[in-house]
PDB file of C-alpha atoms in Angstrom:
ATOM      1  CA  ASN A   4      35.454  35.632 -37.423  1.00 88.00           C
ATOM      2  CA  ILE A   5      32.912  37.770 -37.026  1.00 89.00           C
ATOM      3  CA  ASN A   6      34.759  40.638 -36.588  1.00 91.00           C
ATOM      4  CA  LEU A   7      36.678  40.580 -39.759  1.00 92.00           C
ATOM      5  CA  ARG A   8      33.472  39.497 -41.322  1.00 94.00           C
ATOM      6  CA  LEU A   9      32.151  43.102 -39.893  1.00 96.00           C
ATOM      7  CA  VAL A  10      34.957  45.175 -40.998  1.00 95.00           C
ATOM      8  CA  SER A  11      35.160  43.730 -44.230  1.00 95.00           C
ATOM      9  CA  ASP A  12      31.573  44.274 -44.839  1.00 96.00           C
ATOM     10  CA  PHE A  13      31.943  47.542 -43.441  1.00 97.00           C
ATOM     11  CA  GLN A  14      34.297  48.609 -46.203  1.00 95.00           C
ATOM     12  CA  ARG A  15      32.383  47.627 -48.773  1.00 96.00           C
ATOM     13  CA  VAL A  16      28.719  48.852 -48.347  1.00 96.00           C
ATOM     14  CA  GLU A  17      29.601  51.590 -45.774  1.00 96.00           C
ATOM     15  CA  CYS A  18      27.422  52.936 -43.830  1.00 97.00           C
ATOM     16  CA  SER A  19      24.074  52.091 -46.186  1.00 97.00           C
ATOM     17  CA  GLN A  20      22.816  49.286 -44.080  1.00 98.00           C
ATOM     18  CA  PHE A  21      22.948  51.209 -40.358  1.00 98.00           C
ATOM     19  CA  VAL A  22      19.801  52.751 -38.925  1.00 97.00           C
ATOM     20  CA  LEU A  23      18.493  55.101 -36.074  1.00 98.00           C
ATOM     21  CA  HIS A  24      16.391  54.099 -33.199  1.00 97.00           C
ATOM     22  CA  TYR A  25      15.631  57.167 -30.798  1.00 97.00           C
ATOM     23  CA  GLN A  26      14.740  56.972 -27.667  1.00 98.00           C
ATOM     24  CA  PRO A  27      12.650  59.483 -26.019  1.00 97.00           C
ATOM     25  CA  GLN A  28      13.640  61.293 -22.928  1.00 97.00           C
ATOM     26  CA  PHE A  29      11.295  62.812 -20.894  1.00 97.00           C
ATOM     27  CA  SER A  30      11.483  66.511 -19.224  1.00 97.00           C
ATOM     28  CA  LEU A  31      10.393  66.302 -15.340  1.00 97.00           C
ATOM     29  CA  SER A  32       9.800  69.592 -15.014  1.00 95.00           C
ATOM     30  CA  SER A  33       7.758  70.135 -18.587  1.00 95.00           C
ATOM     31  CA  GLN A  34       6.564  66.675 -18.007  1.00 95.00           C
ATOM     32  CA  ARG A  35       7.014  66.235 -21.841  1.00 94.00           C
ATOM     33  CA  ILE A  36       9.274  64.760 -24.349  1.00 95.00           C
ATOM     34  CA  THR A  37      12.157  67.358 -25.350  1.00 96.00           C
ATOM     35  CA  HIS A  38      15.106  65.373 -26.486  1.00 97.00           C
ATOM     36  CA  VAL A  39      15.943  61.782 -27.709  1.00 97.00           C
ATOM     37  CA  GLU A  40      19.005  59.845 -27.989  1.00 98.00           C
ATOM     38  CA  ALA A  41      19.871  58.766 -31.592  1.00 98.00           C
ATOM     39  CA  LEU A  42      20.718  54.915 -31.393  1.00 97.00           C
ATOM     40  CA  ILE A  43      22.723  53.084 -34.228  1.00 97.00           C
ATOM     41  CA  ARG A  44      21.841  49.701 -35.256  1.00 97.00           C
ATOM     42  CA  TRP A  45      23.330  47.566 -38.213  1.00 98.00           C
ATOM     43  CA  GLN A  46      20.522  46.019 -40.628  1.00 97.00           C
ATOM     44  CA  HIS A  47      22.897  43.426 -41.538  1.00 97.00           C
ATOM     45  CA  PRO A  48      21.293  41.120 -44.392  1.00 96.00           C
ATOM     46  CA  GLU A  49      22.859  38.268 -43.019  1.00 95.00           C
ATOM     47  CA  LEU A  50      23.468  38.345 -39.738  1.00 95.00           C
ATOM     48  CA  GLY A  51      20.076  40.289 -38.610  1.00 96.00           C
ATOM     49  CA  LEU A  52      19.777  43.808 -36.738  1.00 96.00           C
ATOM     50  CA  LEU A  53      22.905  43.944 -34.745  1.00 97.00           C
ATOM     51  CA  PRO A  54      23.475  46.569 -31.510  1.00 95.00           C
ATOM     52  CA  PRO A  55      26.035  48.923 -31.181  1.00 94.00           C
ATOM     53  CA  LEU A  56      28.432  47.013 -28.892  1.00 93.00           C
ATOM     54  CA  GLN A  57      28.770  44.263 -31.689  1.00 95.00           C
ATOM     55  CA  PHE A  58      30.328  46.600 -34.526  1.00 96.00           C
ATOM     56  CA  ILE A  59      31.542  50.225 -33.156  1.00 93.00           C
ATOM     57  CA  PRO A  60      34.561  48.931 -30.875  1.00 91.00           C
ATOM     58  CA  ILE A  61      35.821  47.259 -33.786  1.00 93.00           C
ATOM     59  CA  LEU A  62      34.993  50.016 -36.489  1.00 93.00           C
ATOM     60  CA  GLU A  63      37.104  51.946 -33.944  1.00 89.00           C
ATOM     61  CA  GLU A  64      39.552  49.674 -34.282  1.00 89.00           C
ATOM     62  CA  SER A  65      39.911  49.694 -38.037  1.00 90.00           C
ATOM     63  CA  GLY A  66      39.447  53.541 -38.848  1.00 88.00           C
ATOM     64  CA  GLY A  67      35.802  53.542 -39.882  1.00 90.00           C
ATOM     65  CA  ILE A  68      34.514  55.217 -36.993  1.00 90.00           C
ATOM     66  CA  GLU A  69      34.689  58.623 -38.431  1.00 91.00           C
ATOM     67  CA  LYS A  70      32.537  57.885 -41.515  1.00 95.00           C
ATOM     68  CA  VAL A  71      30.291  56.390 -39.083  1.00 96.00           C
ATOM     69  CA  THR A  72      29.766  59.457 -36.706  1.00 95.00           C
ATOM     70  CA  ARG A  73      29.518  61.891 -39.664  1.00 97.00           C
ATOM     71  CA  TRP A  74      26.394  59.509 -40.832  1.00 98.00           C
ATOM     72  CA  VAL A  75      24.828  59.635 -38.096  1.00 98.00           C
ATOM     73  CA  VAL A  76      25.374  63.424 -37.251  1.00 97.00           C
ATOM     74  CA  SER A  77      23.623  64.208 -41.167  1.00 97.00           C
ATOM     75  CA  GLU A  78      20.877  61.464 -40.743  1.00 97.00           C
ATOM     76  CA  THR A  79      19.799  63.223 -36.970  1.00 97.00           C
ATOM     77  CA  VAL A  80      20.582  66.768 -38.647  1.00 97.00           C
ATOM     78  CA  ARG A  81      17.941  65.345 -41.808  1.00 96.00           C
ATOM     79  CA  LEU A  82      15.105  64.271 -39.037  1.00 95.00           C
ATOM     80  CA  LEU A  83      15.093  67.316 -37.213  1.00 95.00           C
ATOM     81  CA  GLN A  84      14.889  69.930 -40.420  1.00 93.00           C
ATOM     82  CA  LYS A  85      11.772  67.633 -41.408  1.00 91.00           C
ATOM     83  CA  SER A  86      10.114  66.848 -38.231  1.00 87.00           C
ATOM     84  CA  GLU A  87       7.177  69.136 -37.342  1.00 82.00           C
ATOM     85  CA  ALA A  88       7.944  68.352 -33.545  1.00 84.00           C
ATOM     86  CA  SER A  89       9.973  70.319 -31.648  1.00 89.00           C
ATOM     87  CA  PHE A  90      12.516  68.163 -29.845  1.00 95.00           C
ATOM     88  CA  SER A  91      16.232  68.237 -29.416  1.00 96.00           C
ATOM     89  CA  ILE A  92      18.853  65.082 -30.491  1.00 97.00           C
ATOM     90  CA  SER A  93      21.538  63.416 -28.367  1.00 97.00           C
ATOM     91  CA  LEU A  94      23.923  61.499 -30.286  1.00 97.00           C
ATOM     92  CA  ASN A  95      27.706  60.136 -29.506  1.00 94.00           C
ATOM     93  CA  ILE A  96      30.840  61.340 -30.873  1.00 92.00           C
ATOM     94  CA  THR A  97      33.901  59.580 -30.073  1.00 87.00           C
ATOM     95  CA  THR A  98      37.149  61.793 -28.814  1.00 83.00           C
ATOM     96  CA  ARG A  99      38.704  61.101 -32.113  1.00 85.00           C
ATOM     97  CA  ASP A 100      35.640  63.282 -34.114  1.00 89.00           C
ATOM     98  CA  LEU A 101      36.680  66.264 -31.557  1.00 88.00           C
ATOM     99  CA  VAL A 102      39.944  66.189 -32.288  1.00 86.00           C
ATOM    100  CA  ASN A 103      39.704  66.215 -35.918  1.00 87.00           C
ATOM    101  CA  ASP A 104      39.268  69.903 -37.387  1.00 86.00           C
ATOM    102  CA  ASP A 105      37.660  68.296 -40.754  1.00 93.00           C
ATOM    103  CA  PHE A 106      34.983  67.013 -38.609  1.00 94.00           C
ATOM    104  CA  CYS A 107      34.236  70.578 -36.879  1.00 93.00           C
ATOM    105  CA  ALA A 108      34.267  72.000 -40.592  1.00 94.00           C
ATOM    106  CA  PHE A 109      31.849  69.103 -41.359  1.00 96.00           C
ATOM    107  CA  VAL A 110      29.433  69.870 -38.759  1.00 97.00           C
ATOM    108  CA  HIS A 111      29.489  73.608 -39.497  1.00 95.00           C
ATOM    109  CA  GLN A 112      28.359  72.650 -42.931  1.00 96.00           C
ATOM    110  CA  GLN A 113      25.583  70.599 -41.649  1.00 96.00           C
ATOM    111  CA  VAL A 114      23.682  72.773 -39.105  1.00 95.00           C
ATOM    112  CA  ARG A 115      24.114  76.176 -41.212  1.00 93.00           C
ATOM    113  CA  ASN A 116      20.088  75.740 -41.491  1.00 89.00           C
ATOM    114  CA  LEU A 117      19.486  74.433 -38.372  1.00 92.00           C
ATOM    115  CA  GLU A 118      19.200  75.815 -35.044  1.00 93.00           C
ATOM    116  CA  ALA A 119      22.007  73.943 -33.760  1.00 94.00           C
ATOM    117  CA  SER A 120      20.759  73.877 -29.978  1.00 94.00           C
ATOM    118  CA  ARG A 121      18.928  70.987 -30.988  1.00 96.00           C
ATOM    119  CA  LEU A 122      21.734  69.045 -31.517  1.00 97.00           C
ATOM    120  CA  VAL A 123      23.592  67.754 -28.049  1.00 97.00           C
ATOM    121  CA  PHE A 124      26.805  65.737 -28.692  1.00 96.00           C
ATOM    122  CA  GLU A 125      27.341  63.295 -26.048  1.00 94.00           C
ATOM    123  CA  VAL A 126      31.044  62.334 -25.289  1.00 88.00           C
ATOM    124  CA  THR A 127      31.932  58.851 -23.746  1.00 77.00           C
ATOM    125  CA  GLU A 128      33.510  59.647 -20.327  1.00 57.00           C
ATOM    126  CA  THR A 129      35.963  56.673 -20.643  1.00 57.00           C
ATOM    127  CA  GLY A 130      37.382  57.995 -23.829  1.00 60.00           C
ATOM    128  CA  ILE A 131      40.819  59.814 -23.480  1.00 59.00           C
ATOM    129  CA  PHE A 132      42.054  62.622 -25.182  1.00 62.00           C
ATOM    130  CA  GLU A 133      44.851  62.072 -27.153  1.00 65.00           C
ATOM    131  CA  ASP A 134      44.926  65.947 -27.316  1.00 72.00           C
ATOM    132  CA  SER A 135      42.966  67.532 -24.919  1.00 76.00           C
ATOM    133  CA  GLY A 136      43.674  71.376 -25.992  1.00 82.00           C
ATOM    134  CA  ARG A 137      42.710  70.601 -29.653  1.00 85.00           C
ATOM    135  CA  ALA A 138      39.664  69.413 -28.036  1.00 84.00           C
ATOM    136  CA  GLN A 139      38.225  71.833 -25.939  1.00 85.00           C
ATOM    137  CA  GLN A 140      39.100  74.667 -28.611  1.00 89.00           C
ATOM    138  CA  ASN A 141      36.914  72.249 -30.894  1.00 91.00           C
ATOM    139  CA  ILE A 142      34.036  71.711 -28.270  1.00 90.00           C
ATOM    140  CA  LYS A 143      34.111  75.655 -27.864  1.00 91.00           C
ATOM    141  CA  ALA A 144      33.920  76.057 -31.503  1.00 93.00           C
ATOM    142  CA  LEU A 145      30.961  73.866 -31.781  1.00 95.00           C
ATOM    143  CA  HIS A 146      29.038  75.262 -28.591  1.00 93.00           C
ATOM    144  CA  ALA A 147      29.600  78.625 -30.419  1.00 93.00           C
ATOM    145  CA  LEU A 148      27.777  77.280 -33.129  1.00 94.00           C
ATOM    146  CA  GLY A 149      24.908  76.534 -30.346  1.00 95.00           C
ATOM    147  CA  ILE A 150      25.480  72.624 -29.666  1.00 96.00           C
ATOM    148  CA  GLN A 151      25.191  71.460 -26.715  1.00 95.00           C
ATOM    149  CA  PHE A 152      27.854  68.753 -24.846  1.00 93.00           C
ATOM    150  CA  ALA A 153      27.127  66.427 -22.362  1.00 92.00           C
ATOM    151  CA  VAL A 154      28.929  63.978 -20.952  1.00 88.00           C
ATOM    152  CA  ASP A 155      27.962  60.137 -21.578  1.00 86.00           C
ATOM    153  CA  ASP A 156      28.307  57.338 -18.602  1.00 76.00           C
ATOM    154  CA  PHE A 157      29.389  60.100 -16.086  1.00 74.00           C
ATOM    155  CA  GLY A 158      30.965  58.460 -13.236  1.00 66.00           C
ATOM    156  CA  THR A 159      32.221  54.986 -14.949  1.00 63.00           C
ATOM    157  CA  GLY A 160      35.711  56.436 -16.114  1.00 58.00           C
ATOM    158  CA  TYR A 161      38.356  58.122 -13.699  1.00 52.00           C
ATOM    159  CA  SER A 162      38.312  61.351 -15.447  1.00 55.00           C
ATOM    160  CA  SER A 163      35.141  62.383 -14.510  1.00 59.00           C
ATOM    161  CA  LEU A 164      35.906  65.694 -12.145  1.00 65.00           C
ATOM    162  CA  SER A 165      38.503  66.656 -14.359  1.00 66.00           C
ATOM    163  CA  TYR A 166      36.214  66.434 -17.440  1.00 66.00           C
ATOM    164  CA  LEU A 167      33.633  68.995 -15.937  1.00 70.00           C
ATOM    165  CA  ASN A 168      36.676  70.854 -14.872  1.00 69.00           C
ATOM    166  CA  GLU A 169      38.671  71.130 -17.871  1.00 69.00           C
ATOM    167  CA  LEU A 170      36.015  71.093 -21.025  1.00 73.00           C
ATOM    168  CA  ALA A 171      32.956  73.062 -21.922  1.00 78.00           C
ATOM    169  CA  PHE A 172      29.691  70.647 -21.113  1.00 86.00           C
ATOM    170  CA  GLN A 173      26.412  71.744 -20.615  1.00 91.00           C
ATOM    171  CA  GLU A 174      25.152  68.040 -19.460  1.00 93.00           C
ATOM    172  CA  VAL A 175      26.059  64.579 -17.247  1.00 92.00           C
ATOM    173  CA  LYS A 176      24.244  61.863 -18.204  1.00 92.00           C
ATOM    174  CA  ILE A 177      24.275  59.092 -15.417  1.00 92.00           C
ATOM    175  CA  ASP A 178      25.274  55.968 -16.053  1.00 90.00           C
ATOM    176  CA  ARG A 179      22.408  53.096 -15.940  1.00 92.00           C
ATOM    177  CA  SER A 180      24.520  51.111 -13.448  1.00 91.00           C
ATOM    178  CA  PHE A 181      24.185  53.889 -10.638  1.00 94.00           C
ATOM    179  CA  VAL A 182      20.415  54.184 -11.728  1.00 95.00           C
ATOM    180  CA  SER A 183      19.616  50.208 -11.466  1.00 95.00           C
ATOM    181  CA  LYS A 184      21.030  50.395  -8.115  1.00 96.00           C
ATOM    182  CA  LEU A 185      19.274  53.556  -6.539  1.00 95.00           C
ATOM    183  CA  LEU A 186      16.783  51.712  -4.845  1.00 95.00           C
ATOM    184  CA  THR A 187      18.510  48.639  -3.583  1.00 96.00           C
ATOM    185  CA  THR A 188      22.301  49.769  -2.661  1.00 95.00           C
ATOM    186  CA  ASN A 189      23.094  53.032  -0.424  1.00 95.00           C
ATOM    187  CA  ARG A 190      26.437  53.514  -2.623  1.00 93.00           C
ATOM    188  CA  ALA A 191      24.898  54.128  -5.560  1.00 93.00           C
ATOM    189  CA  LYS A 192      22.248  56.241  -4.204  1.00 95.00           C
ATOM    190  CA  ALA A 193      24.805  58.404  -3.205  1.00 93.00           C
ATOM    191  CA  ILE A 194      26.811  58.579  -5.594  1.00 91.00           C
ATOM    192  CA  VAL A 195      23.788  59.852  -7.957  1.00 94.00           C
ATOM    193  CA  ARG A 196      22.949  61.831  -5.269  1.00 95.00           C
ATOM    194  CA  SER A 197      26.168  63.480  -4.987  1.00 91.00           C
ATOM    195  CA  THR A 198      26.462  63.707  -8.728  1.00 90.00           C
ATOM    196  CA  VAL A 199      23.304  65.805  -9.178  1.00 94.00           C
ATOM    197  CA  GLN A 200      24.623  68.432  -6.269  1.00 94.00           C
ATOM    198  CA  LEU A 201      27.517  68.685  -8.121  1.00 89.00           C
ATOM    199  CA  ALA A 202      26.291  69.270 -11.433  1.00 90.00           C
ATOM    200  CA  LYS A 203      23.350  71.495  -9.912  1.00 93.00           C
ATOM    201  CA  GLU A 204      26.185  73.619  -8.465  1.00 92.00           C
ATOM    202  CA  LEU A 205      28.735  73.781 -12.048  1.00 89.00           C
ATOM    203  CA  GLY A 206      25.142  75.017 -13.954  1.00 91.00           C
ATOM    204  CA  LEU A 207      24.793  71.500 -15.609  1.00 93.00           C
ATOM    205  CA  ASN A 208      21.351  69.988 -16.630  1.00 95.00           C
ATOM    206  CA  VAL A 209      21.489  66.268 -15.601  1.00 96.00           C
ATOM    207  CA  VAL A 210      19.826  63.035 -17.177  1.00 97.00           C
ATOM    208  CA  ALA A 211      19.399  59.876 -15.902  1.00 97.00           C
ATOM    209  CA  GLU A 212      19.437  56.737 -18.265  1.00 95.00           C
ATOM    210  CA  GLY A 213      18.132  53.166 -17.726  1.00 95.00           C
ATOM    211  CA  VAL A 214      15.060  54.151 -15.546  1.00 97.00           C
ATOM    212  CA  GLU A 215      12.828  51.171 -15.703  1.00 96.00           C
ATOM    213  CA  ASP A 216      10.233  51.777 -12.968  1.00 97.00           C
ATOM    214  CA  LYS A 217       8.225  54.528 -11.340  1.00 97.00           C
ATOM    215  CA  ALA A 218       9.966  54.536  -7.582  1.00 97.00           C
ATOM    216  CA  THR A 219      13.204  54.788  -9.749  1.00 97.00           C
ATOM    217  CA  LEU A 220      11.863  58.069 -11.363  1.00 97.00           C
ATOM    218  CA  ASP A 221      10.078  59.585  -8.238  1.00 97.00           C
ATOM    219  CA  SER A 222      13.649  59.425  -6.258  1.00 97.00           C
ATOM    220  CA  LEU A 223      15.893  60.423  -9.211  1.00 98.00           C
ATOM    221  CA  ALA A 224      13.074  63.513  -9.333  1.00 97.00           C
ATOM    222  CA  SER A 225      13.602  64.379  -5.799  1.00 97.00           C
ATOM    223  CA  PHE A 226      17.137  64.842  -6.198  1.00 97.00           C
ATOM    224  CA  GLY A 227      16.481  67.456  -9.005  1.00 97.00           C
ATOM    225  CA  VAL A 228      17.490  65.163 -12.214  1.00 98.00           C
ATOM    226  CA  ASP A 229      16.438  66.923 -15.254  1.00 98.00           C
ATOM    227  CA  ARG A 230      15.401  64.015 -17.638  1.00 98.00           C
ATOM    228  CA  ILE A 231      14.835  60.778 -18.090  1.00 97.00           C
ATOM    229  CA  GLN A 232      15.585  57.886 -20.189  1.00 97.00           C
ATOM    230  CA  GLY A 233      14.518  54.219 -20.003  1.00 97.00           C
ATOM    231  CA  TYR A 234      12.038  51.722 -20.336  1.00 96.00           C
ATOM    232  CA  TYR A 235       9.450  52.862 -17.954  1.00 97.00           C
ATOM    233  CA  ILE A 236       9.044  55.807 -20.498  1.00 96.00           C
ATOM    234  CA  ALA A 237       9.887  53.961 -23.858  1.00 97.00           C
ATOM    235  CA  LYS A 238      11.961  51.469 -25.581  1.00 96.00           C
ATOM    236  CA  PRO A 239      14.187  52.785 -28.530  1.00 96.00           C
ATOM    237  CA  MET A 240      11.981  53.108 -32.033  1.00 97.00           C
ATOM    238  CA  PRO A 241      12.504  53.729 -35.311  1.00 95.00           C
ATOM    239  CA  GLU A 242      11.702  57.036 -37.073  1.00 93.00           C
ATOM    240  CA  GLU A 243       8.242  56.413 -37.879  1.00 91.00           C
ATOM    241  CA  GLU A 244       7.060  55.206 -34.647  1.00 94.00           C
ATOM    242  CA  LEU A 245       8.789  58.669 -33.005  1.00 94.00           C
ATOM    243  CA  SER A 246       7.090  60.709 -34.644  1.00 85.00           C
ATOM    244  CA  ALA A 247       3.649  59.367 -33.967  1.00 85.00           C
ATOM    245  CA  TYR A 248       4.771  59.133 -30.262  1.00 88.00           C
ATOM    246  CA  ILE A 249       5.938  62.562 -30.209  1.00 84.00           C
ATOM    247  CA  SER A 250       3.327  64.505 -32.121  1.00 68.00           C
TER     248      SER A 250
END
């Protein structure tokens, strides 16, 4: 069974075979790349380059995910500290991380020599908080350091609006499932437009992911989206390509 194999490989090598690829986000107001999203891959010696969907869910189940999140945080902090270009990095963290006080202490330590506002923690909206009071406290504490928070895959879960109401987010990320149908279905268009409107009234930034053509970009720009991400701008790329791309 491939899943069992990956769990046992992870227990043996931990994060040493992981790599991050970065997908640029284009700011529509400044017309430049201001953010990138860090996307994890497993460079497996026998199975090749594995996408996150193949291993993240099983590591969440087997309890290895906290090590993974910490590895991603420390890698992104390292890149921000050494990069000469000025940009921010978005990265996914889990709801489990947010109710873990040790994780917050770890982040605090990591960002001591960094302008922490250059980190955006994306929390997938379908993740359910076991302890939303604890999560709220930790989000506030991390935000006090300067870290920004975004709701990822916005609109795909049931908790969208209560998330925005209860938790201190600065950004919403509209899921690609809506963005990809923006030009072909009125329902997707209405959802995207009303999401942007709601976000703006709440003083939040809006990022749209999965943008693959200019017509979609133009439509999103007319709604007032702040940043876009997708193959129309750039595919995810390794760190060495990113520095050439951004500079």
